[in-house]
Coordinates of C-alpha atoms in Angstrom, one line a residue:
Chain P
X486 CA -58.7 45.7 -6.0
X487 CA -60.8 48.0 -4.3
X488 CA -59.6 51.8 -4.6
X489 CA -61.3 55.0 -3.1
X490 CA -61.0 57.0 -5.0
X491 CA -60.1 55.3 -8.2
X492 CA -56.9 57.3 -8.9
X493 CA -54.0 56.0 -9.6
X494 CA -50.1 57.7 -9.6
X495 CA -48.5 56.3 -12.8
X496 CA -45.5 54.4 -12.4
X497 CA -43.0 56.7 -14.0
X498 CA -43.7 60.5 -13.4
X499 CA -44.5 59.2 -9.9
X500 CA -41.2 58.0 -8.9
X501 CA -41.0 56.7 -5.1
X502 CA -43.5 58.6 -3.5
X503 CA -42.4 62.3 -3.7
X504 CA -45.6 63.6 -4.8
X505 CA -47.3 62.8 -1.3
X506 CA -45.4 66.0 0.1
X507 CA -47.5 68.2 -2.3
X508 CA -50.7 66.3 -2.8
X509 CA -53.4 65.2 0.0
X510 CA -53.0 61.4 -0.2
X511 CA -56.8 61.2 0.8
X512 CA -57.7 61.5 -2.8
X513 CA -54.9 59.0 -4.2
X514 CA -56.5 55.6 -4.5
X515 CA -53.3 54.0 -4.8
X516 CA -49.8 54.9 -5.5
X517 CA -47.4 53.2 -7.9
X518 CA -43.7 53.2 -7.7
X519 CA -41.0 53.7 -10.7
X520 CA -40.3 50.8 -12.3
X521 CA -37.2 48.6 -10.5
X522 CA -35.4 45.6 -12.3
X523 CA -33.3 42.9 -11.4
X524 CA -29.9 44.4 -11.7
X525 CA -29.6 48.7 -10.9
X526 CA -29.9 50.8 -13.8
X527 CA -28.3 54.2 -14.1
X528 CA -30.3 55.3 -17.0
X529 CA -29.7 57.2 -20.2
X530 CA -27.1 60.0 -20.5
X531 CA -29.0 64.1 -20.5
X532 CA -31.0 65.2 -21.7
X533 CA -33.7 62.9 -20.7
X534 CA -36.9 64.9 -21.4
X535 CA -38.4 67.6 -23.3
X536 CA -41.7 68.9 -24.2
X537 CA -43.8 70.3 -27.0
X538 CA -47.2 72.1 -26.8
X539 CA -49.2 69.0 -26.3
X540 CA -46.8 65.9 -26.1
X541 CA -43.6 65.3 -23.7
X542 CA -41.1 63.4 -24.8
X543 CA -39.1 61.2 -22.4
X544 CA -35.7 58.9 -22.6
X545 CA -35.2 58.5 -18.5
X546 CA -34.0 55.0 -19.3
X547 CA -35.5 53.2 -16.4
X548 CA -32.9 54.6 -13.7
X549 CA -34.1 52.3 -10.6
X550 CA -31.8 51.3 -7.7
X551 CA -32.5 47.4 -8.4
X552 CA -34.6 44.9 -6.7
X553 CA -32.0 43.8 -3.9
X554 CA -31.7 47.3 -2.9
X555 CA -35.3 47.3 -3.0
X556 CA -35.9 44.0 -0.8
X557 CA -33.0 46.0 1.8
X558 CA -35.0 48.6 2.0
X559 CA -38.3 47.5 1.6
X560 CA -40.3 49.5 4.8
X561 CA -39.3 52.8 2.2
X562 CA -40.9 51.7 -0.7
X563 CA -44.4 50.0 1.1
X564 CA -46.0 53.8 1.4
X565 CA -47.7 54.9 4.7
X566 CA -50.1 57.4 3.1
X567 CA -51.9 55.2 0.7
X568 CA -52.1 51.9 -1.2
X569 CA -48.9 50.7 -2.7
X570 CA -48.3 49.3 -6.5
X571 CA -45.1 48.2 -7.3
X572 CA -43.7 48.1 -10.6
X573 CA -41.3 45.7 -12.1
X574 CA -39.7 45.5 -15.4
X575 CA -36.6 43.6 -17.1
X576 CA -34.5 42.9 -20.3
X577 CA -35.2 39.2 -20.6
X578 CA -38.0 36.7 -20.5
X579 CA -35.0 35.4 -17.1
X580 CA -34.7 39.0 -15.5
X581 CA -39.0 39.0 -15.5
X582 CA -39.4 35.7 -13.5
X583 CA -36.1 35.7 -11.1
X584 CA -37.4 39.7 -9.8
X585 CA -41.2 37.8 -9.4
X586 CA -39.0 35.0 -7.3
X587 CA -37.3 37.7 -5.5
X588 CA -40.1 39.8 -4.5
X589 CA -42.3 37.1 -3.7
X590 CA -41.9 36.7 0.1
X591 CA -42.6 40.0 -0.1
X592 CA -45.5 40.5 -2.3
X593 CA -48.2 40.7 0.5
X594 CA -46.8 44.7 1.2
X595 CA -48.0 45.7 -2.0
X596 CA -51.7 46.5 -2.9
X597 CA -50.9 44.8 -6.4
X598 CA -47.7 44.3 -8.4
X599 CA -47.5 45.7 -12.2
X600 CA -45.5 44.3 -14.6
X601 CA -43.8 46.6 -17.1
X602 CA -44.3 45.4 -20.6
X603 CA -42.8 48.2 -22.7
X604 CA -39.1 47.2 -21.7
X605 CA -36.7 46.7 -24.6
X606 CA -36.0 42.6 -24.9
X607 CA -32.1 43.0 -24.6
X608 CA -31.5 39.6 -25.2
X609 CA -33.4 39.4 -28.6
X610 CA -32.3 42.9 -29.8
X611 CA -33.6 45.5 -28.2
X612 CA -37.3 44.8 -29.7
X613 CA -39.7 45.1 -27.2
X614 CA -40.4 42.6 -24.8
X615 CA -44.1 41.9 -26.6
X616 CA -42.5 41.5 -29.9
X617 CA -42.2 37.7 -29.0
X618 CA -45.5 36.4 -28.0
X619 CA -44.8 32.5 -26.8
X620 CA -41.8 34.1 -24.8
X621 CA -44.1 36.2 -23.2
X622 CA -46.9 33.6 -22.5
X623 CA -44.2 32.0 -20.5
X624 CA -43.5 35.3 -18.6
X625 CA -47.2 35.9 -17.6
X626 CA -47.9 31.8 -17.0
X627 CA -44.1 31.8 -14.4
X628 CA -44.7 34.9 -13.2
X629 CA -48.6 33.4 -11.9
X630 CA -47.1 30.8 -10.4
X631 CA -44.5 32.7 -8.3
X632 CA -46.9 35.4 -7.6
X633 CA -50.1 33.2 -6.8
X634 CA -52.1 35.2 -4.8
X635 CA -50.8 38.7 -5.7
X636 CA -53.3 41.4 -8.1
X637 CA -51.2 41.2 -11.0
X638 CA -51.3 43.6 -13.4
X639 CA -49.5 44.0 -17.0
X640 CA -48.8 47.3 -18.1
X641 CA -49.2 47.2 -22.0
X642 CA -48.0 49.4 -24.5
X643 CA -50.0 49.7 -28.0
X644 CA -47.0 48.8 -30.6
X645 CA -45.6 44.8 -30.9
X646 CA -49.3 43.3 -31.3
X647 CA -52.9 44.6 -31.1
X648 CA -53.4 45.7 -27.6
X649 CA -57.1 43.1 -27.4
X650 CA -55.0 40.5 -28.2
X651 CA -52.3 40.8 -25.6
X652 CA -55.3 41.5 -23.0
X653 CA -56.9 38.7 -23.7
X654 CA -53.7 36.4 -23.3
X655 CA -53.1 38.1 -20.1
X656 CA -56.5 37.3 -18.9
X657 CA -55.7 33.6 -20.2
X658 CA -52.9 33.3 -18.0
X659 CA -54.8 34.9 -14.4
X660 CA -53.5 38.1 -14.4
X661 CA -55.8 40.4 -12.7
X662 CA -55.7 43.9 -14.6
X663 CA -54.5 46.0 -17.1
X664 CA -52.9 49.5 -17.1
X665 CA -53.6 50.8 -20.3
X666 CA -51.6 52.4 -21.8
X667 CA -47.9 53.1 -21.6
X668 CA -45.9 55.4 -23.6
X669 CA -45.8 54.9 -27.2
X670 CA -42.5 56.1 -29.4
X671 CA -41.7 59.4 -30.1
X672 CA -39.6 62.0 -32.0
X673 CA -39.3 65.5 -31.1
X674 CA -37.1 68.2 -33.7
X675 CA -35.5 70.7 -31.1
X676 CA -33.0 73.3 -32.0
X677 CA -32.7 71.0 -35.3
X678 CA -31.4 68.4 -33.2
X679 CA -33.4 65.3 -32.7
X680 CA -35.0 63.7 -29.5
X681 CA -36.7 60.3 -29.2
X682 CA -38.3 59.1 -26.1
X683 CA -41.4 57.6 -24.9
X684 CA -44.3 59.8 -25.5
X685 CA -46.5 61.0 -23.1
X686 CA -49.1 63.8 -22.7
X687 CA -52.7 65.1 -24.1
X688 CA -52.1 63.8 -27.4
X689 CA -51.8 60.0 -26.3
X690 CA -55.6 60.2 -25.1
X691 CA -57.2 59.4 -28.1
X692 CA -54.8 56.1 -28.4
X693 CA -55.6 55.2 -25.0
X694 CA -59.2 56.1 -25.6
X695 CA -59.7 53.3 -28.1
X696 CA -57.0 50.9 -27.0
X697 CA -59.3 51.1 -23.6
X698 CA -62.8 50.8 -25.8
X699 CA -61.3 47.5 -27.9
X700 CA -59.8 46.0 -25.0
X701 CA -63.1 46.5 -23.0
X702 CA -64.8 45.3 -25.9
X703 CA -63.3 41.6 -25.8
X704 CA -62.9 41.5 -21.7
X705 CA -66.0 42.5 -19.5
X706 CA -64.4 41.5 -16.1
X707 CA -60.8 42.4 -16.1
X708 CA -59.2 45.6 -14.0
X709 CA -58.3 48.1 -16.1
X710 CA -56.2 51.3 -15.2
X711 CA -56.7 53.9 -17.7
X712 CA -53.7 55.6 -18.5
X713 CA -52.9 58.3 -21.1
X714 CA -52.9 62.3 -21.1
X715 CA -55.8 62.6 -18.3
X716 CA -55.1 65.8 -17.4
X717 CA -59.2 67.2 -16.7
X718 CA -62.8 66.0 -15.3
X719 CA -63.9 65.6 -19.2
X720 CA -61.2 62.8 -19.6
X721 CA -61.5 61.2 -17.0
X722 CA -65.3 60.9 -17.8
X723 CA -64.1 59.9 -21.4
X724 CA -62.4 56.8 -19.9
X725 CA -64.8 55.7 -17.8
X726 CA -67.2 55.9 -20.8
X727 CA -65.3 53.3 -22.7
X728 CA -64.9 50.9 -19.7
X729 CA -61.9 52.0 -17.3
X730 CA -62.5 50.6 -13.6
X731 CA -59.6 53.4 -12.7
X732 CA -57.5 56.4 -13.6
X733 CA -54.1 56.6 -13.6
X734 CA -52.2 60.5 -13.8
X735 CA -49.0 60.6 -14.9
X736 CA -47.6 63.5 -16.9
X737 CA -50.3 65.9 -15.1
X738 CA -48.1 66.0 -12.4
X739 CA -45.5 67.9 -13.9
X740 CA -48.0 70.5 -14.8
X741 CA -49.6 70.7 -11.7
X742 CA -49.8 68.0 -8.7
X743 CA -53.2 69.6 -7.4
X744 CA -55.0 67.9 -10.5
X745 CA -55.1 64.6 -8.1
X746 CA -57.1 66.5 -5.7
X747 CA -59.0 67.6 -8.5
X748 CA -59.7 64.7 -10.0
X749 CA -60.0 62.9 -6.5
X750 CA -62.8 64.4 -5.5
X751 CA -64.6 64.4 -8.7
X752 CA -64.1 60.9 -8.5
X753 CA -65.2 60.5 -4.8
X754 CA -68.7 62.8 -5.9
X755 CA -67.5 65.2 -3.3
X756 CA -67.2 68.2 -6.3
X757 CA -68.7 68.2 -9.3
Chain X
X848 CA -42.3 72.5 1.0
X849 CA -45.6 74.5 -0.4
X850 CA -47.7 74.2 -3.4
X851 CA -49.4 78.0 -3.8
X852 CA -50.0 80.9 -5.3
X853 CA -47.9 83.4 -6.0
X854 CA -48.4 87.2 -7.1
X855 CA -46.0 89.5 -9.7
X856 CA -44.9 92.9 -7.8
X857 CA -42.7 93.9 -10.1
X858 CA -41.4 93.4 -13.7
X859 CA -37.2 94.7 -14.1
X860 CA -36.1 94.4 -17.8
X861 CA -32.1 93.7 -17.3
X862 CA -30.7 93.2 -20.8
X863 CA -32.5 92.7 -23.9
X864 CA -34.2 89.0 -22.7
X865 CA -34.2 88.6 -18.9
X866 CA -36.0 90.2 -16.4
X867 CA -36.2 90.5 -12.6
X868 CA -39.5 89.4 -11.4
X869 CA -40.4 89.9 -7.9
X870 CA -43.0 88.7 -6.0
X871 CA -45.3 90.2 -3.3
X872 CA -45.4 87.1 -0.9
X873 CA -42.4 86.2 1.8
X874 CA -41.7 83.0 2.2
X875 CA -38.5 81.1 3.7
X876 CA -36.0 79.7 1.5
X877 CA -32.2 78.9 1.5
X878 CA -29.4 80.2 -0.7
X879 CA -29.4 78.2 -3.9
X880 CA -32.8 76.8 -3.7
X881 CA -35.1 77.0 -6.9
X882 CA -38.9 77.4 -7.5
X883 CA -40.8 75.7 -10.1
X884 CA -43.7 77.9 -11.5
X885 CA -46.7 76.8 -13.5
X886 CA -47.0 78.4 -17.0
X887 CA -49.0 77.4 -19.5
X888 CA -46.6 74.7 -20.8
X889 CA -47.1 70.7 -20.3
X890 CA -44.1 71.3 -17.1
X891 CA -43.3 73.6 -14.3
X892 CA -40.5 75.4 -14.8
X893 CA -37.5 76.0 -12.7
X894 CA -36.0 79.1 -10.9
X895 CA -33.3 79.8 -8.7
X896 CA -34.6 81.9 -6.3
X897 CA -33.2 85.1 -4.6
X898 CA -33.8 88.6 -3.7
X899 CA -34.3 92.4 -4.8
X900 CA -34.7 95.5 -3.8
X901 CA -35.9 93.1 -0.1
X902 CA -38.3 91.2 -2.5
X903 CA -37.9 87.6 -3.0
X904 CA -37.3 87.4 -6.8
X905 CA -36.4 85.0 -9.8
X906 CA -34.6 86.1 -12.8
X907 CA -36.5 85.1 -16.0
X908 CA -34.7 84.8 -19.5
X909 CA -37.1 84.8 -22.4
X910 CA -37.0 81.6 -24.1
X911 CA -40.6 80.7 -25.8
X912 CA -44.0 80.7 -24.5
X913 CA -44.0 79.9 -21.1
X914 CA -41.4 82.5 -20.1
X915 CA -43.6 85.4 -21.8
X916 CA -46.2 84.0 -19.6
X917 CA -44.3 84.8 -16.9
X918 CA -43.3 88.1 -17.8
X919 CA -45.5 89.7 -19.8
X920 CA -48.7 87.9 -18.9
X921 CA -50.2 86.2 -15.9
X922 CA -49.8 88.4 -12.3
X923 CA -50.3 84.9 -10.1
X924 CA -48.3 82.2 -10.2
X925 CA -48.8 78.3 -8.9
X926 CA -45.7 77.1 -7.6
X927 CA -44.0 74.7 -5.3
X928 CA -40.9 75.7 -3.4
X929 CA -38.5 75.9 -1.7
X930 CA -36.6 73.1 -3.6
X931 CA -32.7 72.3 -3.6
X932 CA -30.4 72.4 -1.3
X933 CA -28.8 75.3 0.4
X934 CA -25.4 76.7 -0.7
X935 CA -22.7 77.1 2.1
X936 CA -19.9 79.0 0.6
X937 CA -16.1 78.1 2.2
X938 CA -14.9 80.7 4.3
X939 CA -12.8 83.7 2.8
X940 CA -13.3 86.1 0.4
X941 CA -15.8 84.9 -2.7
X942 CA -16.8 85.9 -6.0
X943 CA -20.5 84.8 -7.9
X944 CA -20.0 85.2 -11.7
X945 CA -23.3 85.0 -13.0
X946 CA -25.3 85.8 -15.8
X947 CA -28.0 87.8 -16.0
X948 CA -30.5 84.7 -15.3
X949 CA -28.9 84.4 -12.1
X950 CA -28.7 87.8 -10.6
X951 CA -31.1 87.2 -7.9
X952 CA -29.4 84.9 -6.4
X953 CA -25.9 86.9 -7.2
X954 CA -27.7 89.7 -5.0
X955 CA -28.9 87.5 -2.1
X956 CA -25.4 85.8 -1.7
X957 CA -23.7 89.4 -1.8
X958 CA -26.5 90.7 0.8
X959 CA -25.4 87.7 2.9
X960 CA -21.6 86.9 2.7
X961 CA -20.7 90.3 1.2
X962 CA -19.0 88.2 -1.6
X963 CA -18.2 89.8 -4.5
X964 CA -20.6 89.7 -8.2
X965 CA -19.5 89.8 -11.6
X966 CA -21.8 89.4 -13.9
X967 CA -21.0 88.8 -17.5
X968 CA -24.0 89.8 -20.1
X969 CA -24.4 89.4 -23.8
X970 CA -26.2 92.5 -24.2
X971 CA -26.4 96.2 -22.3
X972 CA -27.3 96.0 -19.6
X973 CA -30.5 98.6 -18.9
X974 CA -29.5 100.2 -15.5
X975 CA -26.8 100.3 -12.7
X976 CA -26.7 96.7 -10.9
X977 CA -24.8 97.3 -7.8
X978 CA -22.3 95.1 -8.7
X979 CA -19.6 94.5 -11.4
X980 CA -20.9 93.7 -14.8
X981 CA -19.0 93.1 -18.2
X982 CA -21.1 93.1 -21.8
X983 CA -20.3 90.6 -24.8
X984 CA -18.5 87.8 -24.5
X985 CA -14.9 89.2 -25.6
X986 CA -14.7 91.4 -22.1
X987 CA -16.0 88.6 -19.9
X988 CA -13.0 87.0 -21.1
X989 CA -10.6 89.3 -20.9
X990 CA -12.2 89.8 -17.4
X991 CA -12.0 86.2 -16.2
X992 CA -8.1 86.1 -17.5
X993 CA -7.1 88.6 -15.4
X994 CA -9.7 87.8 -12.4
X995 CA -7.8 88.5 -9.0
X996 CA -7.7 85.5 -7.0
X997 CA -10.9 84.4 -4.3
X998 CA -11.4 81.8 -1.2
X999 CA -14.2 80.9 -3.8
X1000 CA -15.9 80.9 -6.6
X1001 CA -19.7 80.4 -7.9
X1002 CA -20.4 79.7 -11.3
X1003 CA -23.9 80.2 -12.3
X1004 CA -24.9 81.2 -16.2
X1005 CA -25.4 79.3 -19.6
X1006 CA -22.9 76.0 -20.1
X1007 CA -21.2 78.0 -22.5
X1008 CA -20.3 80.6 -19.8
X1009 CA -20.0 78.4 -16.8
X1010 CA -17.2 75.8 -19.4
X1011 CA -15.4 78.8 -20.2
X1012 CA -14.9 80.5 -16.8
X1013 CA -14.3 76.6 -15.1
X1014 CA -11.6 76.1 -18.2
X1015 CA -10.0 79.4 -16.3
X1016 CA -10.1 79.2 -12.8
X1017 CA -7.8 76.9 -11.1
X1018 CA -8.8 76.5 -7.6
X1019 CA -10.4 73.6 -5.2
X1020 CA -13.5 75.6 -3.8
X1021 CA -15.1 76.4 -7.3
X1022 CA -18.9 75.8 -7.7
X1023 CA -21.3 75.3 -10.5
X1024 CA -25.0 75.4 -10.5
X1025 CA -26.7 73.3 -13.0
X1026 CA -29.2 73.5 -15.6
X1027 CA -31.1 70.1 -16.6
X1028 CA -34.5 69.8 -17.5
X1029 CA -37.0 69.2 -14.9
X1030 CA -40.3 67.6 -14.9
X1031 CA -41.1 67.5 -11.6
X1032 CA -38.2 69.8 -9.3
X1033 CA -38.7 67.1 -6.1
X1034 CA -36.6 63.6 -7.3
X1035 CA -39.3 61.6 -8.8
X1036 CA -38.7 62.0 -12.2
X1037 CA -35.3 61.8 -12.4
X1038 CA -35.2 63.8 -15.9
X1039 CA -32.6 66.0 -14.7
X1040 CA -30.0 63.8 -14.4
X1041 CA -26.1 64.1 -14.0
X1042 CA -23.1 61.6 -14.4
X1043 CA -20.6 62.7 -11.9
X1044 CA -17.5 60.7 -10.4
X1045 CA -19.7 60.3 -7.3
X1046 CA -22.5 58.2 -10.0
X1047 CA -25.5 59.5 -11.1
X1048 CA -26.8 62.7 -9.1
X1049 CA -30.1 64.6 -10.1
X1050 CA -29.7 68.4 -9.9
X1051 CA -33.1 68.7 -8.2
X1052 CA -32.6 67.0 -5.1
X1053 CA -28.8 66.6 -5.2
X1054 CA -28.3 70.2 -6.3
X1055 CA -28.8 72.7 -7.9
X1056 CA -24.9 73.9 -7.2
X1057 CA -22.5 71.2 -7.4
X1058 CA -19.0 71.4 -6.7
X1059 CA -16.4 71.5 -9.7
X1060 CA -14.8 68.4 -8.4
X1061 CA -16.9 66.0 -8.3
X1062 CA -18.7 66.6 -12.0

């Protein structure tokens, strides 16, 4: 995957696209889209975020339209602007390899296809879909197969296993890249009451930092997509120190979309 | 929709928390359409926008940091806007009760369909609005009881306020505008979120003001 600049929209924050009204899509290497699974998912009741002084805490719940709705539509969701990723997720081990088989005759629209891998494993609980290693292999090894000649890239969270060690099966099994990393879980105490989510913001860099600098550490030639409170020029520096091929923004969005542009152009040595 | 600076004319304390702040730039927007403005905080925050005194203006109540900010603190803003969608009242004779977080919008809509404003505050109010106003919450209810009857309504305060006037008014052209958080204010994040008969809407790009019926 060749991006110019090396700036990636996170899957999430991102949504569908919106974000090209307000940012100039000259500096966005490639965009990825919100997560969609097999079956439509309205997501989790209000509220669904909240924020602290260095931390947001999210519970969206993975709303997404679905992949048929998707496939119906799918000249909305390949971008015009800039590069395409999409993003897919599921509650089973089944709901991961029927949306590969689904999107395949589509797959060549799409700069690369991520896979989601923090997504609760409804069938075995509601643990998450790492907790179960074997289970997984088979994921990543099917998914290959349906997918043969599309970037593939697994989108790891730090909790279930260490993160080197689900990179390296990943690599194993001919995936191409890594976005590293996604939320991790969170607690917030507001107006006494309490809030959990997926956490997201400054305060995940230093976990992305070194989940970035192991992975890097055991894998010299895979993708990676750095992801993780880069909010200035200093982190993204930080992250390319410890081995990041790109940069993904997420939460710095909400704060101010102009940051890509920032960032952008830092990253294609046009500013400082 | 533009992502820009704006600058602080003036600072209008209302009540004992919320002030009017207008800003020196014109720009076009619609009746019920919001702004979110940068503060120091990790999100933008939203505002629905309106007028004063021929100003555009927002109405800020002082919750925590970033609202200070706003207030007390920075003179330019970053912002995106216009965002929402644009109110059309029914035809007839309407009424916007409103809080004092909403009176810019309250003033707008009465500039434009001559509609009348109530607005129900929790504390004195600091000056003469040109419109109706009631203080503490036992004659906003008295007031609401005994409300004549409009074409319309528009319901836009705290949830508190807005369950307690809805619980009161029987009538098919009542409207609400709704309060979710917002990480983004343009439908990507889809944080604010609302389960209505019609499914799931999001109060950023489906609203801000929703009609009774369908919530």
């Amino acid at each position: 995957m060749n991006l110019n600049p090396p700036l990636v929209i996170a899957s999430g924050p991102g949504g569908s696209g919106e974000y090209l009204s307000l940012i100039n899509p000259k500096y966005v290497g490639a965009y990825t889209l919100k997560t969609i699974t097999l079956n439509p998912k309205p997501g989790n009741k209000s509220k669904r975020m909240e924020n602290s002084e260095n931390y947001i805490i999210n519970s969206i719940g993975l709303e997404n339209p679905g992949i048929e709705y998707v496939i119906s539509n799918i000249e909305k969701f390949v971008l015009k602007e800039t590069k395409t990723i999409l993003s897919l997720g599921g509650d089973s081990k089944d709901e991961y390899i029927k949306i590969a088989e689904k999107i395949a005759p589509y797959a060549k629209k799409f700069e690369a296809i991520e896979f989601n891998f923090s997504c609760p494993n409804v069938k075995k609980g509601g643990l998450s879909i790492l907790s179960d290693v074997n289970e997984w292999q088979e994921i990543l090894e099917n998914v290959r197969k349906i997918l043969p000649n599309s970037f593939l890239i697994a989108k790891l969270s730090i909790e279930g296993n260490f993160v080197e060690v689900l990179s390296k099966k990943v690599k194993e099994f001919g995936w191409n890249g890594l976005t590293l990393i996604n939320c991790v879980r969170g607690l917030l105490i507001k107006d006494g009451k309490i809030v959990t989510g997926g956490l997201s913001g400054p305060i995940l860099k230093p976990i992305a930092l070194r989940a970035i600098y192991e992975v890097r550490k055991v894998l010299k030639d895979i993708y990676i997509i750095a992801s993780g409170g880069i909010y200035t020029k200093k982190d993204v520096d930080d992250f390319l120190l410890v081995g990041a091929n790109a940069i993904s923004i997420g939460s710095a969005l909400f704060k101010d979309p102009q940051v890509i542009e920032e960032l952008g152009k830092y990253l294609k040595g046009v500013e400082k | 929709m533009e992502n820009t600076y704006l600058t602080k004319k003036d600072v209008i304390q209302i009540n004992e928390d919320t002030f009017i702040v207008t800003f020196n730039e014109k720009f076009k927007f619609d009746e019920g359409q919001f702004i979110m403005i940068q503060t120091p905080s990790l999100t933008r925050k939203p505002f629905i926008l309106g007028t004063w005194k021929s100003n555009i203006a927002v109405s800020v109540q002082i919750k925590g940091k970033g609202t200070k900010y706003i207030v007390f603190e920075e003179k330019k803003f970053k912002a995106h806007f216009p965002l929402g969608n644009k109110f059309i009242p029914p035809a007839g004779n309407g009424i916007v009760i409103a809080s004092p977080t909403c009176i810019t919008l309250a003033n707008l809509l009465h500039e434009k369909y001559s509609c009348n404003v109530l607005i129900g505050s929790k504390s004195k109010i600091n000056f003469e609005l040109p419109f109706e106003s009631v203080v503490g919450n036992e004659d906003f209810s008295k007031k609401i009881k005994t409300l004549k009857p409009y074409d319309w309504y528009l319901v836009s305060g705290s949830k508190q306020m807005e369950e307690f006037v809805l619980s009161n008014i029987e009538s098919k052209n009542v409207f609400v505008s709704l309060e979710e958080y917002m990480g983004c204010g343009i439908g990507a994040c889809k944080s604010c979120a609302v389960f209505t008969k019609d499914g799931v809407k999001h109060v950023c790009t489906d609203g801000p003001i929703f009609r009774r019926d369908i919530l």
